[in-house]
C-alpha atoms as an extended CHARMM CRD file, in Angstrom:
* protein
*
       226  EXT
         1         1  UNK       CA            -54.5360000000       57.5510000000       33.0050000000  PROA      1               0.0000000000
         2         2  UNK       CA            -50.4920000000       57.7160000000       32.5740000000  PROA      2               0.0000000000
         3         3  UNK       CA            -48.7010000000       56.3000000000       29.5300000000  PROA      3               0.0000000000
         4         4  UNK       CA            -45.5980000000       57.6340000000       27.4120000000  PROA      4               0.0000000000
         5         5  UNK       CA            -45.7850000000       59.5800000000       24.5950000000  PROA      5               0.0000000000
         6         6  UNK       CA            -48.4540000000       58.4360000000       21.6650000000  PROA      6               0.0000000000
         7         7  UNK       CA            -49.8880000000       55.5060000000       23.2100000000  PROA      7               0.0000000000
         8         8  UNK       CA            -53.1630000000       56.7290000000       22.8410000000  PROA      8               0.0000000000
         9         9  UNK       CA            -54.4050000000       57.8770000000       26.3950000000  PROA      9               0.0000000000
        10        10  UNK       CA            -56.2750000000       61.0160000000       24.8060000000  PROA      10              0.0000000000
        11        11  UNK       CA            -58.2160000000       58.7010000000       22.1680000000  PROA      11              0.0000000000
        12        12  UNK       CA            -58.5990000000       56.2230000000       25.4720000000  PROA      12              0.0000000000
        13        13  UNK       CA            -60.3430000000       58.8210000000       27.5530000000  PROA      13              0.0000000000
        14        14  UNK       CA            -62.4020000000       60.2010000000       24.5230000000  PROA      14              0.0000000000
        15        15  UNK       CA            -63.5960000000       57.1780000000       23.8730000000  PROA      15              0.0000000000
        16        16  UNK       CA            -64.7570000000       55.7120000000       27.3930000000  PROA      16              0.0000000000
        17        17  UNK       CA            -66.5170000000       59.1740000000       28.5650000000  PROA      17              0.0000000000
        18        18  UNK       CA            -67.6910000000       60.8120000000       24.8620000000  PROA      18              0.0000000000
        19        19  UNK       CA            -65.7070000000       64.3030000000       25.9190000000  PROA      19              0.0000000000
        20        20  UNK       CA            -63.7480000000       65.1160000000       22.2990000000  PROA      20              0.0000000000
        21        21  UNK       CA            -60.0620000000       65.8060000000       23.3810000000  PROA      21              0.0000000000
        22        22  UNK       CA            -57.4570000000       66.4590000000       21.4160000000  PROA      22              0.0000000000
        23        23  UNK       CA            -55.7910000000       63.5700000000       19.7950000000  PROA      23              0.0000000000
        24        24  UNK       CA            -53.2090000000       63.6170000000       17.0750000000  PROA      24              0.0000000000
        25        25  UNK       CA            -50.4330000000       61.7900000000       16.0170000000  PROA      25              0.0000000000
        26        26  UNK       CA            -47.4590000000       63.8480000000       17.3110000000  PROA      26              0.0000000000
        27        27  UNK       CA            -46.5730000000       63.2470000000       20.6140000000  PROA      27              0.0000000000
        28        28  UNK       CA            -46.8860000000       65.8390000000       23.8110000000  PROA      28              0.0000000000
        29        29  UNK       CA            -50.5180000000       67.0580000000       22.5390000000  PROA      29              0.0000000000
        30        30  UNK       CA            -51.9830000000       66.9340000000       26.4540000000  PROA      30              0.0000000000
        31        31  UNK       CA            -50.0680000000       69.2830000000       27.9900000000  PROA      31              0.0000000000
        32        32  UNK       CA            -52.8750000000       69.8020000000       31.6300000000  PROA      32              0.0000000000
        33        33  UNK       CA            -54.8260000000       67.0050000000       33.4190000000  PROA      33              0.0000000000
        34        34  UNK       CA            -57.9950000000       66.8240000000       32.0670000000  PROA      34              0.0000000000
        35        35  UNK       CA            -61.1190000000       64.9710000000       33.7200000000  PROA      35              0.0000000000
        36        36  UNK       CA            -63.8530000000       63.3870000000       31.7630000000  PROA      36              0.0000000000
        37        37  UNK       CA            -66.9000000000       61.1740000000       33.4980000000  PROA      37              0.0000000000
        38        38  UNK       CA            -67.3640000000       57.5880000000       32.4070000000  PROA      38              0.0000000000
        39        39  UNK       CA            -70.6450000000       56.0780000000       32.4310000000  PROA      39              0.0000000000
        40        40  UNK       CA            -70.6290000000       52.1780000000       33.6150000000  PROA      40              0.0000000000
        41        41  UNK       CA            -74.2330000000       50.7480000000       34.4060000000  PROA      41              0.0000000000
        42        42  UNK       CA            -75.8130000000       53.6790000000       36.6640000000  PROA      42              0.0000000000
        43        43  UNK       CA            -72.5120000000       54.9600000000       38.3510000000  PROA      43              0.0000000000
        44        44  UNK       CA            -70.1270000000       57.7180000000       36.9960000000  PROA      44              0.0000000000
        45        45  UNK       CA            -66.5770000000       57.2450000000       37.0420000000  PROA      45              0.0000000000
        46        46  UNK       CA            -64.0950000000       59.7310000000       36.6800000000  PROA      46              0.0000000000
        47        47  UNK       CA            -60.6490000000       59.7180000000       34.6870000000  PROA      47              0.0000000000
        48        48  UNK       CA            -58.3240000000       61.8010000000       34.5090000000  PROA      48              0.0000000000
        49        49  UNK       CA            -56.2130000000       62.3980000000       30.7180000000  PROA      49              0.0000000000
        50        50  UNK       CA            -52.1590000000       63.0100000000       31.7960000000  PROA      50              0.0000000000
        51        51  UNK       CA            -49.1790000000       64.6770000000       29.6620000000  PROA      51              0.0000000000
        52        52  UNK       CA            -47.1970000000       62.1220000000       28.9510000000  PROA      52              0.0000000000
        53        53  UNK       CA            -44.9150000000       59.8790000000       31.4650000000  PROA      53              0.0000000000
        54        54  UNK       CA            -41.4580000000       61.1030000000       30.4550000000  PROA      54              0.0000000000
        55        55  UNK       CA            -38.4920000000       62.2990000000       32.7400000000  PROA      55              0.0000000000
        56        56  UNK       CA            -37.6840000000       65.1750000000       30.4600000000  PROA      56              0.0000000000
        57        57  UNK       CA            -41.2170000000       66.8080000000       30.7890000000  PROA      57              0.0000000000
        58        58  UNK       CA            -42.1250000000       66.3130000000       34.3630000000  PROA      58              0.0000000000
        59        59  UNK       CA            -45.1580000000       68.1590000000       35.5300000000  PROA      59              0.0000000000
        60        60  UNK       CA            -44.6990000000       69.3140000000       38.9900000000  PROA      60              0.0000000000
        61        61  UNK       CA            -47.9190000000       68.7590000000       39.7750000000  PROA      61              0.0000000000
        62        62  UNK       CA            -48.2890000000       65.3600000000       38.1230000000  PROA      62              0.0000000000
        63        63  UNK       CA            -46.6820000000       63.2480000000       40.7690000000  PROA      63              0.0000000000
        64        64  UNK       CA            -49.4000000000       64.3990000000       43.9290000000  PROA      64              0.0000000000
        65        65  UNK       CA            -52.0630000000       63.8350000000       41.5130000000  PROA      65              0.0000000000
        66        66  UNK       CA            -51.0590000000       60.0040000000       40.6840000000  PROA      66              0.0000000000
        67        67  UNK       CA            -50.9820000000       59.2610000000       44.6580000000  PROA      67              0.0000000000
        68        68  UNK       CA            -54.4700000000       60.5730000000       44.9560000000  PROA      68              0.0000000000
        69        69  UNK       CA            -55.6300000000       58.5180000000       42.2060000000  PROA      69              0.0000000000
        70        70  UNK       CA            -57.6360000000       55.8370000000       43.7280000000  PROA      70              0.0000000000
        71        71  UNK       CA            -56.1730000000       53.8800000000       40.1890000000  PROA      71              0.0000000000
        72        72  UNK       CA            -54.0730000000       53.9130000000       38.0140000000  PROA      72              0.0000000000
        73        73  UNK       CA            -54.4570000000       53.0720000000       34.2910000000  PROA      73              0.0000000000
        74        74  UNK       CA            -51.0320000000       52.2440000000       32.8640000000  PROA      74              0.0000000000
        75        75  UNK       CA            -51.7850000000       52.7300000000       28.8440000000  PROA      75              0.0000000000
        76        76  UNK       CA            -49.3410000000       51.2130000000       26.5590000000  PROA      76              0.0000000000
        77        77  UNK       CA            -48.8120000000       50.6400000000       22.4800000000  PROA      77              0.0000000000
        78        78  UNK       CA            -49.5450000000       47.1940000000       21.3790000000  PROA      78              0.0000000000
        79        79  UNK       CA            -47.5500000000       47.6190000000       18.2150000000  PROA      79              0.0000000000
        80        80  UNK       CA            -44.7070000000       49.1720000000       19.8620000000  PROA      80              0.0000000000
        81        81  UNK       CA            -43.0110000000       46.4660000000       22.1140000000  PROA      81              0.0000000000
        82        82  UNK       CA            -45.4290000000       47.2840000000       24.9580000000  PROA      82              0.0000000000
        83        83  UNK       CA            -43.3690000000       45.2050000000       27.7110000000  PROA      83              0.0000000000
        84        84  UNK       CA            -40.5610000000       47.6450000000       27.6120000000  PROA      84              0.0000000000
        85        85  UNK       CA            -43.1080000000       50.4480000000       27.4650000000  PROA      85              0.0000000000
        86        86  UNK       CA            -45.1990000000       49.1650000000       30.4430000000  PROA      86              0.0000000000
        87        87  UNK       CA            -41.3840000000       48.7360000000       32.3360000000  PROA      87              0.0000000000
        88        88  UNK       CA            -40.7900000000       52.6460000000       31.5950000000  PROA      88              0.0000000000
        89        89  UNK       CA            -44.1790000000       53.6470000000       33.3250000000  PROA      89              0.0000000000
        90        90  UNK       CA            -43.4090000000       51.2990000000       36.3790000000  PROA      90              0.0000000000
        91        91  UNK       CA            -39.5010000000       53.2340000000       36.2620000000  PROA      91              0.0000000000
        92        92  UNK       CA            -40.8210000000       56.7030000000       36.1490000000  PROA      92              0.0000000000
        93        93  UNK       CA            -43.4330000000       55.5660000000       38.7980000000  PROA      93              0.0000000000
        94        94  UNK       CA            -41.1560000000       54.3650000000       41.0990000000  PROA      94              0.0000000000
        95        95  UNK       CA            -38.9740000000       57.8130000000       40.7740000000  PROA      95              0.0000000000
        96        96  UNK       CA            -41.8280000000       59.6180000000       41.9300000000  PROA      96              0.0000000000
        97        97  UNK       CA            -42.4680000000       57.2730000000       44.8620000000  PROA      97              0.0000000000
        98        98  UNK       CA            -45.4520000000       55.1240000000       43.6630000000  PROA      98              0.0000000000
        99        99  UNK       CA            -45.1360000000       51.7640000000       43.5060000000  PROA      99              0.0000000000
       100       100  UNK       CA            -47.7060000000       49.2930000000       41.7680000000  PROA      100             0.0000000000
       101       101  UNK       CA            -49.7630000000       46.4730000000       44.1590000000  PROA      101             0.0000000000
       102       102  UNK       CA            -48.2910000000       43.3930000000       42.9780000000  PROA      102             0.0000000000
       103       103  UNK       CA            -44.9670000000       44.2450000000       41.3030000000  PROA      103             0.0000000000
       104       104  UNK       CA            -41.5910000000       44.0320000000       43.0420000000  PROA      104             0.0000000000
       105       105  UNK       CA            -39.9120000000       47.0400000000       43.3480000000  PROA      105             0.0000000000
       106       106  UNK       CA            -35.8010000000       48.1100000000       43.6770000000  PROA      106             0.0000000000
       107       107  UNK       CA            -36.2060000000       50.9960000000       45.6520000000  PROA      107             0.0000000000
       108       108  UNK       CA            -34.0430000000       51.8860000000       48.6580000000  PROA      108             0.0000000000
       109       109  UNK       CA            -35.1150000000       49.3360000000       52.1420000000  PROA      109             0.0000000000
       110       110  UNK       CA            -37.1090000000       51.9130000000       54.2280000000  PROA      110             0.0000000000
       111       111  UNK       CA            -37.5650000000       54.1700000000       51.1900000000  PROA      111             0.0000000000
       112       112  UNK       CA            -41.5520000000       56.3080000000       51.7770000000  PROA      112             0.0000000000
       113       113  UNK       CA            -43.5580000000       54.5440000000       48.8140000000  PROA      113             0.0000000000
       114       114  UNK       CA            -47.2460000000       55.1500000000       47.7090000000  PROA      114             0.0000000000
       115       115  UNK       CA            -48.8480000000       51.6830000000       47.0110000000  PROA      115             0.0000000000
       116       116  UNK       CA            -51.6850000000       51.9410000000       44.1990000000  PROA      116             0.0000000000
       117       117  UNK       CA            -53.7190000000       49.7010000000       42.2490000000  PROA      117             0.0000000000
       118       118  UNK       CA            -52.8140000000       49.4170000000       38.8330000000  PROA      118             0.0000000000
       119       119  UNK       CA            -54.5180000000       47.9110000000       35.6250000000  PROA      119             0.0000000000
       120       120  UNK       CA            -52.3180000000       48.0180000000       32.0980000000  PROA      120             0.0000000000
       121       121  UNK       CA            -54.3630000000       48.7100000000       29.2900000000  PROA      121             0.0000000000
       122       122  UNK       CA            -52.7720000000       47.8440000000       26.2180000000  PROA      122             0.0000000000
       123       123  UNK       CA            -54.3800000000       50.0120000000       23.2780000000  PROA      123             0.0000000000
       124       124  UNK       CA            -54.2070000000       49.9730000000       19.5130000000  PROA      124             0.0000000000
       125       125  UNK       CA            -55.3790000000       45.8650000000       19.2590000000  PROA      125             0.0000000000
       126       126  UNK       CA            -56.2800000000       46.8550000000       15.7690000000  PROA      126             0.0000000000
       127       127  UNK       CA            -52.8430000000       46.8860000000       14.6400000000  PROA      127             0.0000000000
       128       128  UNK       CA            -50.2950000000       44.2780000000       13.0530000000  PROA      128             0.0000000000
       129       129  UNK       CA            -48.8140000000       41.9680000000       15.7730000000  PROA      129             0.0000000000
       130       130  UNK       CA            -51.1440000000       43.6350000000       18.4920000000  PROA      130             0.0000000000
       131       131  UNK       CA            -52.2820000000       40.0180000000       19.3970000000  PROA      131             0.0000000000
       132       132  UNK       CA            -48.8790000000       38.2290000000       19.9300000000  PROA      132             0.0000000000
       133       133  UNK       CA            -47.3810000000       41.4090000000       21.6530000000  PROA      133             0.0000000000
       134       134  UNK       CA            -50.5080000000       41.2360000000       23.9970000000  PROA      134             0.0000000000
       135       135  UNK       CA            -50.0050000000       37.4080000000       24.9250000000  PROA      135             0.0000000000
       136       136  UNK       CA            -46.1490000000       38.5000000000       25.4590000000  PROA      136             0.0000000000
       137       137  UNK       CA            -47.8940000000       41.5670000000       27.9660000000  PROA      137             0.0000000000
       138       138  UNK       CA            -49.6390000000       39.4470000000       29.8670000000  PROA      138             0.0000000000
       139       139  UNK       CA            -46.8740000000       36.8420000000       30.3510000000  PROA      139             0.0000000000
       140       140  UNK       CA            -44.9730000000       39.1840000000       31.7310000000  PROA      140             0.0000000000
       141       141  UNK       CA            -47.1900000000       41.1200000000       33.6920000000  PROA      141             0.0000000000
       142       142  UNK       CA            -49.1620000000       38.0650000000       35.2620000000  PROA      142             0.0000000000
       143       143  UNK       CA            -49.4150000000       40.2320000000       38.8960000000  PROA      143             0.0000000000
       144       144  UNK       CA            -51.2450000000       43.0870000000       37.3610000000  PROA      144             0.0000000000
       145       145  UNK       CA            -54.9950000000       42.4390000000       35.3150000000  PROA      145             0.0000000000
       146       146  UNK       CA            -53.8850000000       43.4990000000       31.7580000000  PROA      146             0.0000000000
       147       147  UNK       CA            -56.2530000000       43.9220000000       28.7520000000  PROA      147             0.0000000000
       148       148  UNK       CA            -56.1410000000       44.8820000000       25.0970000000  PROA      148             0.0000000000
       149       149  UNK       CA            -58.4570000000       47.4030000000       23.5310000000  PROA      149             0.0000000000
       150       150  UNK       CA            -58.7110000000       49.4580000000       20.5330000000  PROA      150             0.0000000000
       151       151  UNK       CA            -59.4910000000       52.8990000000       21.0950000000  PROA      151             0.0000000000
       152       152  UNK       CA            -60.2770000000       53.9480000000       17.8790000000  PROA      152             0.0000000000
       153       153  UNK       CA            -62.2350000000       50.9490000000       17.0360000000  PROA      153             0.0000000000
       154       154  UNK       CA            -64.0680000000       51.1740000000       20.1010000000  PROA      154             0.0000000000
       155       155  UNK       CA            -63.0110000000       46.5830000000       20.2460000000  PROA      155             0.0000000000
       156       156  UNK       CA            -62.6480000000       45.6630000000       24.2340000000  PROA      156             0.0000000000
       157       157  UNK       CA            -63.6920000000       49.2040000000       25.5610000000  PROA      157             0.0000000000
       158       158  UNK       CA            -67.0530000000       47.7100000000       27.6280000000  PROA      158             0.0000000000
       159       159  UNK       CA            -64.7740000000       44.9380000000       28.7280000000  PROA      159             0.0000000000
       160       160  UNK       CA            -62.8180000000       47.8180000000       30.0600000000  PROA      160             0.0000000000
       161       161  UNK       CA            -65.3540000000       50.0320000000       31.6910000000  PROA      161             0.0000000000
       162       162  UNK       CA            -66.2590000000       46.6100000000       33.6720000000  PROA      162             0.0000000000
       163       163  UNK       CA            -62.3740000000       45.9550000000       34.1610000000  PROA      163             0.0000000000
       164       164  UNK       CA            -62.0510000000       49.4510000000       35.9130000000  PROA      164             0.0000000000
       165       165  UNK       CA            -65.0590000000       49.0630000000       37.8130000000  PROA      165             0.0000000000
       166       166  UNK       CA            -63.1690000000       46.0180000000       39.2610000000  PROA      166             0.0000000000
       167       167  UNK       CA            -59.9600000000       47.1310000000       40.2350000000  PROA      167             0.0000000000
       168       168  UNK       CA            -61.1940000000       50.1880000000       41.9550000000  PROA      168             0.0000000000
       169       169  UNK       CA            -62.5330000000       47.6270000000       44.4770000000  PROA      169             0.0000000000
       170       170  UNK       CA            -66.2300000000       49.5710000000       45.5480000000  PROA      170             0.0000000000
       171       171  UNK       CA            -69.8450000000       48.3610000000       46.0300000000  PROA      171             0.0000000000
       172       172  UNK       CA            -72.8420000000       50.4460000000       45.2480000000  PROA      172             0.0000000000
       173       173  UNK       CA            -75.3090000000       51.0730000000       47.9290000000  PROA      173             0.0000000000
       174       174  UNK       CA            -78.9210000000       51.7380000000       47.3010000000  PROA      174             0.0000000000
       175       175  UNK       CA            -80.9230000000       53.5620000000       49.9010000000  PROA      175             0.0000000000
       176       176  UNK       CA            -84.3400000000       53.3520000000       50.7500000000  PROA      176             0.0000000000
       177       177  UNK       CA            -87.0770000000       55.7390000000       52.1060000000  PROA      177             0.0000000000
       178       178  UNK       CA            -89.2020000000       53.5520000000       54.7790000000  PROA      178             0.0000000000
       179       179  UNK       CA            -92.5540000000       52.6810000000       52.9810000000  PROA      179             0.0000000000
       180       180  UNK       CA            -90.9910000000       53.3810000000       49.5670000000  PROA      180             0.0000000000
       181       181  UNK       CA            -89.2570000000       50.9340000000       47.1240000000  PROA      181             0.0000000000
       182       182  UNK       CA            -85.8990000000       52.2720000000       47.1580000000  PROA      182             0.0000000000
       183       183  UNK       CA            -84.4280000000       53.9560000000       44.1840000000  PROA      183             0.0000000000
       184       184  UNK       CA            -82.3140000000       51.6090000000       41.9470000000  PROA      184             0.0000000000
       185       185  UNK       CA            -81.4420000000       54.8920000000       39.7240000000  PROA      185             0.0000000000
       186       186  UNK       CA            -78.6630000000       56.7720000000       41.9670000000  PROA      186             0.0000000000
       187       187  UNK       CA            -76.5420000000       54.7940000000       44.5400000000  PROA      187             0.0000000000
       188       188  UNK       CA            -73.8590000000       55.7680000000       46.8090000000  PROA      188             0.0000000000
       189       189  UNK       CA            -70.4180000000       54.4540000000       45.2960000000  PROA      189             0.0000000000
       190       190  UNK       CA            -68.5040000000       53.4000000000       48.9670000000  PROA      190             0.0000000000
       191       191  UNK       CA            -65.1690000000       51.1260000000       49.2410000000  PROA      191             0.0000000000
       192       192  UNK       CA            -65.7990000000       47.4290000000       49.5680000000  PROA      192             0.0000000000
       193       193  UNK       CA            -65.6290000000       46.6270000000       53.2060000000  PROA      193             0.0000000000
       194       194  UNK       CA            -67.1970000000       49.5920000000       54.3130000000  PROA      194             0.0000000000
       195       195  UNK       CA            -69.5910000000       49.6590000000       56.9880000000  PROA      195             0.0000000000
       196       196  UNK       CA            -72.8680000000       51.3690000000       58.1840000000  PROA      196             0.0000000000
       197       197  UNK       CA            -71.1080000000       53.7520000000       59.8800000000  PROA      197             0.0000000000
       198       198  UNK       CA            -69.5470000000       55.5320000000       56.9890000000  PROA      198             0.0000000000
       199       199  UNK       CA            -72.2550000000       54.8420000000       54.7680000000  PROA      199             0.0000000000
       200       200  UNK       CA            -74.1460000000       57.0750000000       57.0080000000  PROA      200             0.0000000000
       201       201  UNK       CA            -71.3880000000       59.1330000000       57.0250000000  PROA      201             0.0000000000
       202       202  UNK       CA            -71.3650000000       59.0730000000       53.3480000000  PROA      202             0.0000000000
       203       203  UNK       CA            -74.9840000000       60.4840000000       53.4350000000  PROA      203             0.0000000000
       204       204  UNK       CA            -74.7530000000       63.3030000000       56.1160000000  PROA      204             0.0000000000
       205       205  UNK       CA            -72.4880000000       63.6030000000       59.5810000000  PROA      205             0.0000000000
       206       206  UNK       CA            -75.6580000000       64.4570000000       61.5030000000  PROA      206             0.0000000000
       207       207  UNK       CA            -77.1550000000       61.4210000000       60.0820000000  PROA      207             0.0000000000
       208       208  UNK       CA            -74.2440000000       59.1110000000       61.1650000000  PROA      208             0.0000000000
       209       209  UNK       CA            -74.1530000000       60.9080000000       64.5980000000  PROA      209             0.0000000000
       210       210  UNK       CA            -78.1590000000       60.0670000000       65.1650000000  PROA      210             0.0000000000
       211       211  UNK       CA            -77.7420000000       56.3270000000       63.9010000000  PROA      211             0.0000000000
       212       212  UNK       CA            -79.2070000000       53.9380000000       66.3700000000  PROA      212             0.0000000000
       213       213  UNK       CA            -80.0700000000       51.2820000000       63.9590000000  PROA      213             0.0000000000
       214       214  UNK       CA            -79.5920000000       50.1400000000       59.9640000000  PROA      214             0.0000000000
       215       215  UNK       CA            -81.9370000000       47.6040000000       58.2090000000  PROA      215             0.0000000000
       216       216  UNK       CA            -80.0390000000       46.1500000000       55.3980000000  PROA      216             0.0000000000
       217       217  UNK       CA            -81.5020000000       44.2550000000       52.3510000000  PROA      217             0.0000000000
       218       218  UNK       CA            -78.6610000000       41.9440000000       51.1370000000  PROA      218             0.0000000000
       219       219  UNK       CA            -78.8940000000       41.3560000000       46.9050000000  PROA      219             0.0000000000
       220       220  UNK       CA            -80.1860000000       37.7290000000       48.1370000000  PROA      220             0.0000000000
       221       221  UNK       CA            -83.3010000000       39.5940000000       49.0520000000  PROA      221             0.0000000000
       222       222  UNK       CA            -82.4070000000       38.2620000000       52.7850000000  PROA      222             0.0000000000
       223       223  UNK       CA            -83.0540000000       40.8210000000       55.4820000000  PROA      223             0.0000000000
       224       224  UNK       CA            -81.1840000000       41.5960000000       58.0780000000  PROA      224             0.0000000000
       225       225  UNK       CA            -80.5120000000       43.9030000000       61.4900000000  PROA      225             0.0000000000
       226       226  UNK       CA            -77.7060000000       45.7790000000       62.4730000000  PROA      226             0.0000000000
C-alpha cells in the first residue's frame, strides 16, 4: 500500500484488516512496513502499510519490498487533486524501476523494469469535491481499475476487499479427503492458471512427486479426470 504523504494509507489498512495503527493528521507518522491480514469471504489477504512515497525520505529497503508485492495499491487524496498525486506515485515508481501493467512509461529503451499490477484507490470520498475529482481520476487513469472509498467512513471499503481480490488474479482451491465432503472452510489461495502440478506442489513436494492422477470437481458440479 504506497501513497504520498497524508493520503490516508494508515486509516486504509486499519480499516480493511481491524489492526489499530497509528493515524494522525501530520504527515510521515509510518515510519516501518507494517503487515496487517484482511479478511475477504474465507481467505486472508495480506497488506502491507508503507512510509510515505517521497524522494526525500527513501527507505532503502522500500523499493525490494514493492517488486515482491504481488500488488500494488496506489492510495491517493480525493480532495487534493488526486491526478497529479496518482502521477507522483507512478514518477517515484518508475525511479525505483517498477513500472505499472497498463501505463506507458518514459524510461530509458532496454532500461531493467519490474512490471506489477496496480489498482488506485482514491480515499477520503467523504469530502467536498471527492466525487468530481474521482470522475476526473478515472478519466485519466482508464488503463488501471480505480475506485473511491472513505476510510474513515468505512463507504466503498467491501467494494474494495472484492476489488483487491480481483486484481491479484488467484482462484481458491478446495481439497477433498476421498469419502469425505470436502472442506469449504480453508482453501488453498493458487494463481489463476495454475495447474495440478503445483497445486500438489502447493500441498507437499512428496505429494506432487507421488501424483499419478487428480479428480477435479469443476464449480458446475461437472466431474472430471486428469
Amino acid at each position: 500500500v504506497v501513497g504520498l504523504p497524508n493520503a490516508g494509507k494508515s486509516q486504509l489498512v486499519s480499516s480493511l484488516t481491524g489492526v489499530p495503527l497509528l493515524v494522525a493528521d501530520y504527515p510521515f507518522t509510518t515510519r516501518a512496513a507494517t503487515p496487517a491480514m484482511m479478511s475477504f469471504e474465507n481467505i486472508q489477504i495480506q497488506l502491507i502499510d508503507t512510509p510515505p512515497l517521497t524522494p526525500y525520505s527513501l527507505e532503502f529497503w522500500l523499493p525490494p519490498l514493492l517488486r515482491r508485492a504481488d500488488t500494488l495499491l496506489l492510495v491517493v487524496d480525493l480532495g487534493l487533486s488526486p491526478g497529479e498525486q496518482a502521477a507522483e506515485l507512478l514518477t517515484q515508481l518508475e525511479k525505483m524501476g517498477i513500472t505499472i501493467r497498463g501505463i506507458s512509461h518514459s524510461g530509458e529503451e532496454g532500461a531493467v523494469l519490474t512490471e506489477k499490477k496496480a489498482l488506485i484507490v482514491g480515499n477520503k470520498l467523504d469530502l467536498e469535491r471527492a466525487r468530481q475529482n474521482y470522475l476526473a481520476l478515472q478519466n485519466k487513469y482508464g488503463g488501471l481499475p480505480v475506485i473511491a472509498v472513505s476510510a474513515r467512513d468505512g463507504m466503498g471499503l467491501s467494494e474494495l476487499k472484492a476489488k483487491i481480490f480481483q486484481v491479484l488474479d488467484i482462484i481458491r482451491m478446495y481439497t477433498k479427503v476421498p469419502g469425505q465432503k470436502p472442506d469449504l472452510t480453508d482453501p488453498m489461495v493458487l494463481p489463476r492458471g495454475s495447474t495440478v502440478e503445483v497445486a500438489a506442489a502447493a500441498v507437499h513436494k512428496d505429494f506432487q512427486a507421488r501424483l499419478k492422477y487428480a479428480r477435479l470437481c469443476l464449480p458446475s458440479g461437472n466431474m472430471n479426470l486428469s
